[in-house]
Structures are given as C-alpha cells and as structure tokens.
Amino acid sequence: MGEESWHEARLIPTSGISGPTEQERRATSALLAVMAAVKEFGRVLTKPYGAPAGTIATFTEVPFKHGDGRLYPDGLIRVERGKKAWTALVEVKTGKNTLDAQQLESYLDIARAEEFDAVISISNEIPPMAGQHPTKIDKRRLRKVALHHLSWANVLAEAVMQREFRGVADPDQAWILGELIRYLEHPRSGAMEFDDMGGHWVGVRDAVKSGTLRAGDAGVKELAARFDALLRFVSLELGRNLGTEVTPALTRKELADPVVRTQKLVTSLVDDGMLTGSIRIPDTVGNLAVTADLRAGTVTAHIDVDAPKEGRPRTRVNWLARQLKAAPGDLRIEAHAAHSRGAGAAELLRDVRENPDALVPENKQELRWFRVAMSVPMGAKRGRGRGSFIDSVRDCVDVFYADVMQNLKAWSAAPPKVRPVLDDIEEGVPEQFVSTALSSQDDPVTS
C-alpha cells in the first residue's frame, strides 16, 4: 500500500465521533485547550468580554451544585493576572443543536452564586447583530453576570486571522492553532457554516413575487433577521480571507435598537420586495452594499465612489474606467451630476471604455460621484449548494470585492507645483509673458 493512502496523524482527530454528545465534548475540549495553549488566541477571544491580559486556565464539565442536584457546564475559563481573576462558564452546541434558555439561565444562576463574571455560549447560531444573543433570556438574571455569544464561524475567523495575519510568536503554538483550524473546517466537527434561510423562506419569497406580502405575515421578521445573520456570516468569511475585521455597516440608531433595523428591512421587503444591507471593509473607498431583489430575482453588489474634484467630466469618467481595467465589462456604471435629481446616466463598463462621453451630461454638469454595480441571478433555495439564495449572496460579494473593490482608490489632489523661474522657461517665449515673482499680476517691466 502506497503512502498516498496513509492518514496523517492529527492532534485533534475527527475520527471516532459517535454522535452529537461526543461532537460537542470534543469541540469544547479542543477549543478550550488551544485557548490556554496559544496565548494570543486565548487573549483575542476573552479580551472583548473584559478579561485581563493574564494566564488562561481552562476546564471541561466542571460540577456545580444547583438546587437539589448537580449541573455540569461544558467548560470554564479562568484568566488571572496578579490578584485579579476573571471567570466564565461555557455552554457549547454543535451541528444544528440550538441553545436552551432554561439551561443558560441555570448557568447564569450558578455564575452569580459563585461570583463569576460571565457565561459564554458557543453554537452555530448567528444573531443578526454583534452583541445580541440568539436566545431570549430573563433579563433579571443578567444584572450581575454578563451573557455573551460566539458563533463557530466567529471562532474559526478569529483563529485564521490570528495564525495567518496577526501572527503567533511561538512556532509550536502556531502549529497547534493550525490543528484547531483544520478540525473546525472538517464537516464532522459540527462547526457548521450559515446554511439555512429558515422555514418561512419559500412562503415569504412567493408572497413577494405575487405582491401579497404583509408586514404581519408569519416569518417576515424572522427572514429579516436571517438576512442580517447572513450578512454577518459573509462578513466573517470575507474578513477571514482578507485578514482584517469586516463587519456589517449599521447606523447608530440600528446599533442602539435592533428593532429599528428589523423594521427597516420588513418595510423594504413588503413595499419593494428587497432585502438590503452594507458591509464595512477597512481601507476601502466605501461600503459594499448588497441588495437582494426578490421580485426581479437578482442579487446586486454596489459601491459609491466620489468623483475627482477637478477636471472635465470626461476626464473624471476616464479616471474611474482606468481603475476598472481588469473588471468584467458587464458592470453597470452610473454617473451622478451636481444638483441633479433621480438616477444619473448609466452604461455598461464595456461601453464606457469605448465611449466615455456616454456618461457625460449633455449640459456638461460637474460629475460628483459614481455608482459601480454588479448583478447576478438570485438563488431560490433556502439552504446551501447550487441554486441557493445563500450561495448567490456569498458569491456576489466575493466576486465583486475581488474584481472591483480591491482595485478602487479614492481620488486625491496632486500636490502644488513649484512655479517656474525665468531660467527654466523655454526659449522663444516673450519676456512680458513670463512671471517669476509673487507680484505676477503687476504690469510687466521691460528693460
């Protein structure tokens, strides 16, 4: 038998996982062990929750007395620095298993009694907004103990960014973190990607197409929340590939009150048949906007780019076209002039390359900004795979960023030039037309 058929030994093997219980136990143990072993990774996961920068110790299935019996949280994390200690209980779910409110509330009671700082849940559930928890909990239990949530997609993204981009000082620790990444990326680990738009997807989608959807219909708010969860997942995935923090772009009101964002999506879905959102990527010229038009059956990604503040309209169009020299010709380019209302002139990129004047207003108005957009057919299926809505959004975002956004740079004015002196002027220019001093507007003096 050749070596090509041999299985390489792994620190965290996926073989031997007999069921959901074993899957959760192994995922919990692997994650917590690596958090303690790789200090940079442990720090990046605990810092947002108030843990000090100290020594991390982790434990699994720690017994606690609760009522007349005992409970065994999946894990416990303790971070110590000097006399200061931060402790959190951990509850883990894998696969399609969801968090249980009663179980979490029991752990919150234990944490309060033990004077611990937090309870952290980990599952494949992705809440619509960062900081939200996917499970409704009695808020009275949160007065002294914080409740935090991590999705497995979030854990994997942080692991990849730490190893590949931020760096791990110790080579052995870097290898250990790589083993965790390989484990979480394996289908048998139970760390799944976002893979379902929910049971109401088909009903809402068909109601939008027929024009019969109402704001109070079953599943409308759930679908709005799942779309935001999808944008969060796409952001995590893109950030993992780019090595930077990519997040959904939300207004202050939406961050302060998630109901505002949900209502905005519901209104857009009912009135226009559209689900919209934006993604913020560091150091790009603008936010990447995503629009899923359920009536037209398209997914569109676009970005708005400020036009140069100097030059003729044709020059400004050429400035944009040069940056898109490697982009596909079927991109839609819109040019918006100053003081204009409504949609601006729009052409495909291939036509703009041949005739930049196609985007120039007839009255030669100053061009203020451009919109660059790419549309793809929208998948109809609720799950994952070919023809699915989720994959059509993911692919649209990935391709648009790679082909368009990463190549765009904001315009900046050229630095001022030094005024030429007389010796630098070409011969043959009459002296009275030459100025070499700040008093250039004075009458020329001839000898």
Tab-separated table of C-alpha atoms in Angstrom:
chain	number	residue	atom	x	y	z
A	1	MET	CA	0.000	0.000	0.000
A	2	GLY	CA	1.437	3.379	-1.023
A	3	GLU	CA	1.997	6.275	1.354
A	4	GLU	CA	-0.523	8.379	-0.551
A	5	SER	CA	-3.299	6.351	1.118
A	6	TRP	CA	-1.966	6.887	4.646
A	7	HIS	CA	-3.803	9.234	7.013
A	8	GLU	CA	-1.644	11.848	8.685
A	9	ALA	CA	-1.837	11.847	12.480
A	10	ARG	CA	-3.702	14.850	13.839
A	11	LEU	CA	-3.558	16.493	17.238
A	12	ILE	CA	-7.358	16.817	17.191
A	13	PRO	CA	-8.745	13.911	15.122
A	14	THR	CA	-12.217	13.929	13.594
A	15	SER	CA	-12.416	10.122	13.554
A	16	GLY	CA	-14.346	8.371	16.283
A	17	ILE	CA	-17.063	10.986	16.726
A	18	SER	CA	-20.034	8.791	17.529
A	19	GLY	CA	-22.824	11.349	17.930
A	20	PRO	CA	-23.860	14.870	18.953
A	21	THR	CA	-22.727	14.449	22.576
A	22	GLU	CA	-19.256	13.290	21.586
A	23	GLN	CA	-19.101	16.013	18.945
A	24	GLU	CA	-19.847	18.747	21.480
A	25	ARG	CA	-17.473	17.308	24.059
A	26	ARG	CA	-14.597	17.103	21.583
A	27	ALA	CA	-15.200	20.576	20.143
A	28	THR	CA	-15.343	22.070	23.641
A	29	SER	CA	-12.165	20.349	24.801
A	30	ALA	CA	-10.264	21.226	21.621
A	31	LEU	CA	-11.226	24.894	21.682
A	32	LEU	CA	-10.567	25.449	25.390
A	33	ALA	CA	-7.258	23.572	25.311
A	34	VAL	CA	-5.994	25.671	22.396
A	35	MET	CA	-7.139	28.882	24.081
A	36	ALA	CA	-4.947	28.007	27.061
A	37	ALA	CA	-2.011	26.838	24.922
A	38	VAL	CA	-1.925	29.694	22.389
A	39	LYS	CA	-1.920	32.854	24.444
A	40	GLU	CA	-2.582	35.215	21.523
A	41	PHE	CA	-5.676	33.262	20.503
A	42	GLY	CA	-6.971	32.970	24.055
A	43	ARG	CA	-6.487	36.697	24.517
A	44	VAL	CA	-8.357	37.691	21.352
A	45	LEU	CA	-11.399	35.613	22.396
A	46	THR	CA	-11.558	36.790	26.011
A	47	LYS	CA	-10.495	40.441	25.758
A	48	PRO	CA	-13.844	41.719	24.356
A	49	TYR	CA	-15.618	40.360	27.425
A	50	GLY	CA	-13.481	42.180	29.975
A	51	ALA	CA	-10.876	39.539	30.811
A	52	PRO	CA	-7.423	40.841	31.795
A	53	ALA	CA	-4.280	40.030	29.841
A	54	GLY	CA	-3.110	37.171	32.013
A	55	THR	CA	-2.654	33.433	32.327
A	56	ILE	CA	-5.554	31.409	30.921
A	57	ALA	CA	-6.652	28.143	32.529
A	58	THR	CA	-9.489	26.104	31.033
A	59	PHE	CA	-11.571	23.171	32.308
A	60	THR	CA	-14.335	20.942	30.955
A	61	GLU	CA	-17.505	19.604	32.592
A	62	VAL	CA	-16.944	21.263	35.973
A	63	PRO	CA	-19.603	20.121	38.502
A	64	PHE	CA	-21.670	22.678	40.428
A	65	LYS	CA	-24.459	22.215	42.936
A	66	HIS	CA	-27.736	23.641	41.695
A	67	GLY	CA	-30.962	23.148	43.639
A	68	ASP	CA	-31.245	19.527	44.698
A	69	GLY	CA	-28.818	18.229	42.114
A	70	ARG	CA	-25.683	18.977	40.154
A	71	LEU	CA	-25.098	20.637	36.793
A	72	TYR	CA	-22.090	20.240	34.547
A	73	PRO	CA	-21.415	23.246	32.281
A	74	ASP	CA	-19.439	22.251	29.192
A	75	GLY	CA	-16.471	24.354	30.205
A	76	LEU	CA	-14.935	27.013	32.423
A	77	ILE	CA	-12.375	29.702	31.557
A	78	ARG	CA	-10.331	31.499	34.207
A	79	VAL	CA	-7.930	34.346	33.416
A	80	GLU	CA	-5.636	35.527	36.209
A	81	ARG	CA	-3.282	38.483	36.383
A	82	GLY	CA	-1.816	39.265	39.771
A	83	LYS	CA	-4.634	39.373	42.267
A	84	LYS	CA	-7.261	39.921	39.567
A	85	ALA	CA	-9.226	36.970	38.205
A	86	TRP	CA	-11.944	36.736	35.544
A	87	THR	CA	-14.063	33.584	35.272
A	88	ALA	CA	-16.676	32.482	32.739
A	89	LEU	CA	-18.776	29.350	32.322
A	90	VAL	CA	-19.054	27.977	28.789
A	91	GLU	CA	-22.009	26.281	27.090
A	92	VAL	CA	-21.382	24.662	23.689
A	93	LYS	CA	-23.657	23.382	20.928
A	94	THR	CA	-22.577	21.910	17.590
A	95	GLY	CA	-24.345	20.977	14.382
A	96	LYS	CA	-27.953	22.091	14.221
A	97	ASN	CA	-28.416	21.961	18.000
A	98	THR	CA	-29.645	25.251	19.431
A	99	LEU	CA	-29.082	26.838	22.820
A	100	ASP	CA	-31.645	26.193	25.554
A	101	ALA	CA	-32.881	29.200	27.523
A	102	GLN	CA	-33.555	27.247	30.717
A	103	GLN	CA	-30.081	25.721	30.652
A	104	LEU	CA	-28.422	29.103	30.135
A	105	GLU	CA	-30.459	30.651	32.949
A	106	SER	CA	-29.346	27.851	35.288
A	107	TYR	CA	-25.714	28.569	34.405
A	108	LEU	CA	-26.293	32.278	34.992
A	109	ASP	CA	-27.643	31.407	38.458
A	110	ILE	CA	-24.543	29.316	39.172
A	111	ALA	CA	-22.239	32.074	37.940
A	112	ARG	CA	-23.968	34.605	40.171
A	113	ALA	CA	-23.745	32.325	43.204
A	114	GLU	CA	-20.046	31.630	42.550
A	115	GLU	CA	-19.370	35.332	41.818
A	116	PHE	CA	-18.183	34.541	38.294
A	117	ASP	CA	-18.115	37.256	35.656
A	118	ALA	CA	-19.852	35.771	32.642
A	119	VAL	CA	-21.457	32.895	30.776
A	120	ILE	CA	-20.296	32.376	27.188
A	121	SER	CA	-22.348	30.328	24.735
A	122	ILE	CA	-20.909	28.891	21.515
A	123	SER	CA	-23.068	27.465	18.732
A	124	ASN	CA	-23.721	27.705	15.008
A	125	GLU	CA	-26.449	30.279	15.621
A	126	ILE	CA	-25.507	33.709	14.254
A	127	PRO	CA	-27.517	36.595	15.742
A	128	PRO	CA	-28.480	39.453	13.397
A	129	MET	CA	-26.164	41.922	15.149
A	130	ALA	CA	-22.913	41.709	17.058
A	131	GLY	CA	-23.552	41.818	20.797
A	132	GLN	CA	-27.002	40.277	20.510
A	133	HIS	CA	-27.721	36.839	21.918
A	134	PRO	CA	-29.686	34.324	19.822
A	135	THR	CA	-31.623	33.087	22.883
A	136	LYS	CA	-34.181	35.116	24.835
A	137	ILE	CA	-33.160	35.227	28.479
A	138	ASP	CA	-34.854	36.659	31.565
A	139	LYS	CA	-33.021	39.999	31.904
A	140	ARG	CA	-33.196	39.867	35.680
A	141	ARG	CA	-30.544	37.147	35.561
A	142	LEU	CA	-28.175	39.499	33.739
A	143	ARG	CA	-27.894	42.086	36.496
A	144	LYS	CA	-24.658	40.718	37.939
A	145	VAL	CA	-23.476	38.251	35.303
A	146	ALA	CA	-22.884	39.020	31.620
A	147	LEU	CA	-24.073	36.684	28.860
A	148	HIS	CA	-22.015	36.567	25.667
A	149	HIS	CA	-22.271	34.550	22.473
A	150	LEU	CA	-19.769	33.312	19.904
A	151	SER	CA	-20.708	31.553	16.692
A	152	TRP	CA	-18.396	28.819	15.459
A	153	ALA	CA	-17.960	30.910	12.300
A	154	ASN	CA	-16.672	33.707	14.533
A	155	VAL	CA	-14.297	31.352	16.369
A	156	LEU	CA	-12.904	29.994	13.090
A	157	ALA	CA	-12.475	33.501	11.639
A	158	GLU	CA	-10.540	34.665	14.698
A	159	ALA	CA	-8.346	31.551	14.610
A	160	VAL	CA	-7.459	32.020	10.940
A	161	MET	CA	-6.774	35.747	11.299
A	162	GLN	CA	-4.586	35.161	14.350
A	163	ARG	CA	-2.489	32.466	12.713
A	164	GLU	CA	-2.266	33.793	9.167
A	165	PHE	CA	-2.286	37.563	9.623
A	166	ARG	CA	-1.780	38.791	13.200
A	167	GLY	CA	0.777	36.111	13.950
A	168	VAL	CA	1.682	33.699	16.755
A	169	ALA	CA	5.107	34.224	18.325
A	170	ASP	CA	5.843	30.586	19.170
A	171	PRO	CA	6.090	28.229	16.126
A	172	ASP	CA	4.784	25.268	18.120
A	173	GLN	CA	1.778	27.279	19.296
A	174	ALA	CA	1.153	28.366	15.700
A	175	TRP	CA	1.071	24.685	14.674
A	176	ILE	CA	-1.374	23.895	17.493
A	177	LEU	CA	-3.669	26.697	16.342
A	178	GLY	CA	-3.425	25.336	12.797
A	179	GLU	CA	-4.618	21.949	14.050
A	180	LEU	CA	-7.688	23.592	15.608
A	181	ILE	CA	-8.417	25.351	12.315
A	182	ARG	CA	-8.199	22.069	10.389
A	183	TYR	CA	-10.511	20.423	12.899
A	184	LEU	CA	-13.160	23.179	12.802
A	185	GLU	CA	-13.090	23.226	8.992
A	186	HIS	CA	-13.897	19.498	8.871
A	187	PRO	CA	-17.623	18.707	8.361
A	188	ARG	CA	-17.615	16.179	11.213
A	189	SER	CA	-16.513	18.754	13.777
A	190	GLY	CA	-20.040	20.188	13.944
A	191	ALA	CA	-18.774	23.739	13.419
A	192	MET	CA	-21.118	24.484	10.543
A	193	GLU	CA	-21.408	27.488	8.282
A	194	PHE	CA	-24.616	29.502	7.879
A	195	ASP	CA	-26.717	27.126	5.794
A	196	ASP	CA	-30.437	27.868	6.106
A	197	MET	CA	-32.711	30.846	5.479
A	198	GLY	CA	-35.396	29.279	7.660
A	199	GLY	CA	-38.680	27.509	7.207
A	200	HIS	CA	-40.539	30.656	6.104
A	201	TRP	CA	-38.195	31.427	3.186
A	202	VAL	CA	-40.285	29.839	0.427
A	203	GLY	CA	-43.595	31.297	1.672
A	204	VAL	CA	-42.237	34.844	2.022
A	205	ARG	CA	-40.372	34.658	-1.281
A	206	ASP	CA	-43.505	33.560	-3.163
A	207	ALA	CA	-45.671	36.178	-1.422
A	208	VAL	CA	-43.238	38.903	-2.514
A	209	LYS	CA	-43.421	37.745	-6.120
A	210	SER	CA	-47.228	37.676	-6.075
A	211	GLY	CA	-47.466	41.067	-4.347
A	212	THR	CA	-49.442	39.682	-1.397
A	213	LEU	CA	-46.869	40.023	1.411
A	214	ARG	CA	-47.941	41.951	4.517
A	215	ALA	CA	-45.790	43.145	7.401
A	216	GLY	CA	-47.681	40.983	9.876
A	217	ASP	CA	-47.345	37.752	7.901
A	218	ALA	CA	-45.652	34.816	9.604
A	219	GLY	CA	-41.938	34.650	9.076
A	220	VAL	CA	-41.341	38.175	7.756
A	221	LYS	CA	-39.408	39.347	10.812
A	222	GLU	CA	-37.597	36.022	11.051
A	223	LEU	CA	-36.489	36.291	7.432
A	224	ALA	CA	-35.272	39.851	8.034
A	225	ALA	CA	-33.210	38.621	10.997
A	226	ARG	CA	-31.790	35.725	8.981
A	227	PHE	CA	-30.733	38.077	6.177
A	228	ASP	CA	-28.780	40.168	8.690
A	229	ALA	CA	-27.292	36.952	10.091
A	230	LEU	CA	-26.257	36.012	6.546
A	231	LEU	CA	-24.532	39.390	6.117
A	232	ARG	CA	-22.673	38.811	9.390
A	233	PHE	CA	-21.581	35.375	8.202
A	234	VAL	CA	-20.457	36.747	4.823
A	235	SER	CA	-18.543	39.494	6.670
A	236	LEU	CA	-16.781	36.954	8.897
A	237	GLU	CA	-15.909	34.793	5.913
A	238	LEU	CA	-14.563	37.715	3.876
A	239	GLY	CA	-12.627	39.031	6.869
A	240	ARG	CA	-11.100	35.585	7.368
A	241	ASN	CA	-9.832	35.633	3.771
A	242	LEU	CA	-8.588	39.226	3.917
A	243	GLY	CA	-7.085	39.066	7.380
A	244	THR	CA	-8.997	42.054	8.694
A	245	GLU	CA	-12.185	42.771	10.617
A	246	VAL	CA	-15.125	43.035	8.231
A	247	THR	CA	-18.459	43.985	9.775
A	248	PRO	CA	-21.992	44.869	8.690
A	249	ALA	CA	-22.374	48.652	8.387
A	250	LEU	CA	-25.178	49.847	10.669
A	251	THR	CA	-26.339	53.269	11.787
A	252	ARG	CA	-26.092	54.394	15.394
A	253	LYS	CA	-29.841	54.014	15.794
A	254	GLU	CA	-29.736	50.461	14.445
A	255	LEU	CA	-26.883	49.539	16.780
A	256	ALA	CA	-28.665	51.049	19.774
A	257	ASP	CA	-32.029	49.476	18.962
A	258	PRO	CA	-32.068	46.323	16.770
A	259	VAL	CA	-35.835	46.738	16.314
A	260	VAL	CA	-35.133	49.778	14.115
A	261	ARG	CA	-33.060	47.693	11.732
A	262	THR	CA	-35.599	44.862	11.656
A	263	GLN	CA	-38.465	47.254	10.917
A	264	LYS	CA	-36.464	48.877	8.124
A	265	LEU	CA	-35.897	45.502	6.478
A	266	VAL	CA	-39.542	44.472	6.901
A	267	THR	CA	-40.750	47.734	5.316
A	268	SER	CA	-38.352	47.361	2.388
A	269	LEU	CA	-39.370	43.735	1.873
A	270	VAL	CA	-43.115	44.498	1.914
A	271	ASP	CA	-43.004	47.727	-0.122
A	272	ASP	CA	-40.247	46.957	-2.635
A	273	GLY	CA	-39.588	43.227	-2.349
A	274	MET	CA	-35.974	43.922	-1.393
A	275	LEU	CA	-33.571	42.953	1.390
A	276	THR	CA	-30.705	45.417	1.704
A	277	GLY	CA	-27.589	45.827	3.810
A	278	SER	CA	-23.991	47.030	3.711
A	279	ILE	CA	-20.601	45.657	4.695
A	280	ARG	CA	-17.739	47.779	6.023
A	281	ILE	CA	-14.243	46.726	4.908
A	282	PRO	CA	-11.272	48.679	6.298
A	283	ASP	CA	-9.289	50.941	3.934
A	284	THR	CA	-11.734	50.711	1.016
A	285	VAL	CA	-13.303	53.702	-0.740
A	286	GLY	CA	-16.763	52.955	0.644
A	287	ASN	CA	-19.151	50.347	1.996
A	288	LEU	CA	-20.102	47.318	-0.071
A	289	ALA	CA	-23.887	47.462	-0.429
A	290	VAL	CA	-25.897	44.279	-1.036
A	291	THR	CA	-29.443	44.222	-2.418
A	292	ALA	CA	-31.489	41.056	-2.860
A	293	ASP	CA	-34.443	41.845	-5.129
A	294	LEU	CA	-36.918	39.021	-4.593
A	295	ARG	CA	-39.266	40.329	-7.317
A	296	ALA	CA	-36.628	40.629	-10.019
A	297	GLY	CA	-34.731	37.548	-8.821
A	298	THR	CA	-31.348	39.298	-8.646
A	299	VAL	CA	-28.619	39.954	-6.115
A	300	THR	CA	-26.711	43.200	-6.622
A	301	ALA	CA	-23.497	44.412	-5.036
A	302	HIS	CA	-22.553	48.055	-5.488
A	303	ILE	CA	-20.257	50.762	-4.187
A	304	ASP	CA	-20.498	54.550	-4.438
A	305	VAL	CA	-17.279	56.352	-5.344
A	306	ASP	CA	-16.688	60.100	-5.113
A	307	ALA	CA	-15.560	61.580	-8.427
A	308	PRO	CA	-12.383	63.685	-8.652
A	309	LYS	CA	-12.943	67.294	-7.646
A	310	GLU	CA	-11.139	68.700	-10.672
A	311	GLY	CA	-11.017	68.033	-14.393
A	312	ARG	CA	-13.626	67.876	-17.122
A	313	PRO	CA	-16.494	65.334	-16.896
A	314	ARG	CA	-14.837	63.071	-19.476
A	315	THR	CA	-11.588	63.151	-17.504
A	316	ARG	CA	-13.429	62.052	-14.366
A	317	VAL	CA	-15.084	59.172	-16.213
A	318	ASN	CA	-11.722	58.027	-17.568
A	319	TRP	CA	-10.255	58.197	-14.050
A	320	LEU	CA	-12.788	55.583	-12.925
A	321	ALA	CA	-12.519	53.438	-16.063
A	322	ARG	CA	-8.737	53.167	-15.683
A	323	GLN	CA	-9.153	51.705	-12.203
A	324	LEU	CA	-11.590	49.124	-13.574
A	325	LYS	CA	-9.395	47.967	-16.458
A	326	ALA	CA	-9.429	44.363	-15.185
A	327	ALA	CA	-13.110	44.334	-14.155
A	328	PRO	CA	-15.795	42.485	-16.160
A	329	GLY	CA	-17.397	44.509	-18.926
A	330	ASP	CA	-20.966	43.908	-17.742
A	331	LEU	CA	-20.574	46.091	-14.651
A	332	ARG	CA	-23.110	48.907	-14.546
A	333	ILE	CA	-21.649	52.396	-14.108
A	334	GLU	CA	-23.882	55.287	-13.049
A	335	ALA	CA	-22.670	58.892	-13.151
A	336	HIS	CA	-24.376	61.455	-10.924
A	337	ALA	CA	-24.007	65.155	-11.613
A	338	ALA	CA	-24.121	68.060	-9.195
A	339	HIS	CA	-27.604	69.385	-8.323
A	340	SER	CA	-29.274	66.579	-10.274
A	341	ARG	CA	-32.216	64.559	-9.001
A	342	GLY	CA	-33.107	60.974	-9.677
A	343	ALA	CA	-30.977	58.410	-11.446
A	344	GLY	CA	-27.939	59.535	-13.367
A	345	ALA	CA	-26.690	58.326	-16.726
A	346	ALA	CA	-25.955	54.586	-16.680
A	347	GLU	CA	-23.955	52.426	-19.073
A	348	LEU	CA	-22.157	49.098	-19.037
A	349	LEU	CA	-18.434	49.306	-18.393
A	350	ARG	CA	-17.591	47.844	-21.800
A	351	ASP	CA	-19.448	50.709	-23.477
A	352	VAL	CA	-17.857	53.309	-21.204
A	353	ARG	CA	-14.409	52.076	-22.190
A	354	GLU	CA	-15.213	52.671	-25.844
A	355	ASN	CA	-17.081	55.939	-25.345
A	356	PRO	CA	-16.510	57.778	-22.033
A	357	ASP	CA	-18.766	60.608	-23.232
A	358	ALA	CA	-21.755	58.292	-22.818
A	359	LEU	CA	-21.744	59.194	-19.112
A	360	VAL	CA	-21.148	62.920	-19.610
A	361	PRO	CA	-24.290	65.039	-19.073
A	362	GLU	CA	-25.473	66.963	-22.112
A	363	ASN	CA	-25.123	70.259	-20.283
A	364	LYS	CA	-21.593	69.295	-19.137
A	365	GLN	CA	-22.569	69.470	-15.467
A	366	GLU	CA	-19.920	68.618	-12.913
A	367	LEU	CA	-19.865	64.910	-12.043
A	368	ARG	CA	-19.904	64.375	-8.263
A	369	TRP	CA	-19.996	60.595	-7.756
A	370	PHE	CA	-20.248	57.229	-9.468
A	371	ARG	CA	-22.037	54.007	-8.598
A	372	VAL	CA	-20.406	50.757	-9.692
A	373	ALA	CA	-22.774	47.776	-9.549
A	374	MET	CA	-22.755	44.083	-10.384
A	375	SER	CA	-25.881	41.928	-10.558
A	376	VAL	CA	-26.183	38.135	-10.579
A	377	PRO	CA	-29.190	35.779	-10.649
A	378	MET	CA	-30.637	35.158	-7.197
A	379	GLY	CA	-30.764	31.588	-5.958
A	380	ALA	CA	-34.213	30.369	-4.903
A	381	LYS	CA	-33.357	27.536	-2.486
A	382	ARG	CA	-33.377	28.121	1.274
A	383	GLY	CA	-30.297	26.014	2.042
A	384	ARG	CA	-26.808	25.742	0.599
A	385	GLY	CA	-25.481	24.500	-2.706
A	386	ARG	CA	-26.113	25.252	-6.344
A	387	GLY	CA	-29.140	27.462	-6.887
A	388	SER	CA	-29.354	28.572	-3.253
A	389	PHE	CA	-30.010	32.121	-2.072
A	390	ILE	CA	-27.181	31.965	0.477
A	391	ASP	CA	-24.549	30.986	-2.070
A	392	SER	CA	-25.731	33.574	-4.594
A	393	VAL	CA	-25.182	36.324	-1.985
A	394	ARG	CA	-21.805	34.921	-0.895
A	395	ASP	CA	-20.543	34.561	-4.453
A	396	CYS	CA	-21.743	38.023	-5.458
A	397	VAL	CA	-19.933	39.667	-2.537
A	398	ASP	CA	-16.713	37.693	-3.053
A	399	VAL	CA	-16.519	38.319	-6.799
A	400	PHE	CA	-17.430	41.998	-6.508
A	401	TYR	CA	-14.746	42.612	-3.907
A	402	ALA	CA	-12.071	40.706	-5.841
A	403	ASP	CA	-12.872	42.178	-9.273
A	404	VAL	CA	-13.899	45.692	-8.292
A	405	MET	CA	-13.487	46.986	-4.762
A	406	GLN	CA	-9.927	45.950	-4.017
A	407	ASN	CA	-8.765	47.847	-7.102
A	408	LEU	CA	-10.511	51.147	-6.353
A	409	LYS	CA	-8.665	54.052	-4.754
A	410	ALA	CA	-10.070	57.368	-3.662
A	411	TRP	CA	-9.108	60.432	-5.657
A	412	SER	CA	-6.596	62.814	-4.120
A	413	ALA	CA	-5.478	66.186	-5.410
A	414	ALA	CA	-1.990	66.447	-6.854
A	415	PRO	CA	0.464	68.408	-4.705
A	416	PRO	CA	1.028	72.041	-5.759
A	417	LYS	CA	3.891	72.585	-8.186
A	418	VAL	CA	6.777	74.988	-7.743
A	419	ARG	CA	6.364	77.961	-10.048
A	420	PRO	CA	8.991	78.004	-12.816
A	421	VAL	CA	11.777	80.593	-12.761
A	422	LEU	CA	12.974	82.506	-15.771
A	423	ASP	CA	15.892	80.199	-16.493
A	424	ASP	CA	13.509	77.231	-16.735
A	425	ILE	CA	11.284	78.841	-19.373
A	426	GLU	CA	11.704	77.589	-22.892
A	427	GLU	CA	13.422	79.921	-25.305
A	428	GLY	CA	11.194	81.879	-27.611
A	429	VAL	CA	8.643	82.938	-25.003
A	430	PRO	CA	8.334	86.759	-24.878
A	431	GLU	CA	9.616	88.122	-21.564
A	432	GLN	CA	6.441	90.099	-20.914
A	433	PHE	CA	4.528	86.791	-20.721
A	434	VAL	CA	6.837	85.376	-18.064
A	435	SER	CA	6.340	85.825	-14.329
A	436	THR	CA	8.963	84.812	-11.799
A	437	ALA	CA	7.810	86.674	-8.714
A	438	LEU	CA	4.822	86.827	-6.398
A	439	SER	CA	3.991	90.210	-7.963
A	440	SER	CA	2.986	88.437	-11.146
A	441	GLN	CA	-0.170	90.457	-11.518
A	442	ASP	CA	1.731	93.740	-11.694
A	443	ASP	CA	2.434	95.329	-15.021
A	444	PRO	CA	5.406	93.716	-16.769
A	445	VAL	CA	8.587	95.744	-16.629
A	446	THR	CA	10.700	95.765	-19.759
A	447	SER	CA	14.294	96.861	-19.903
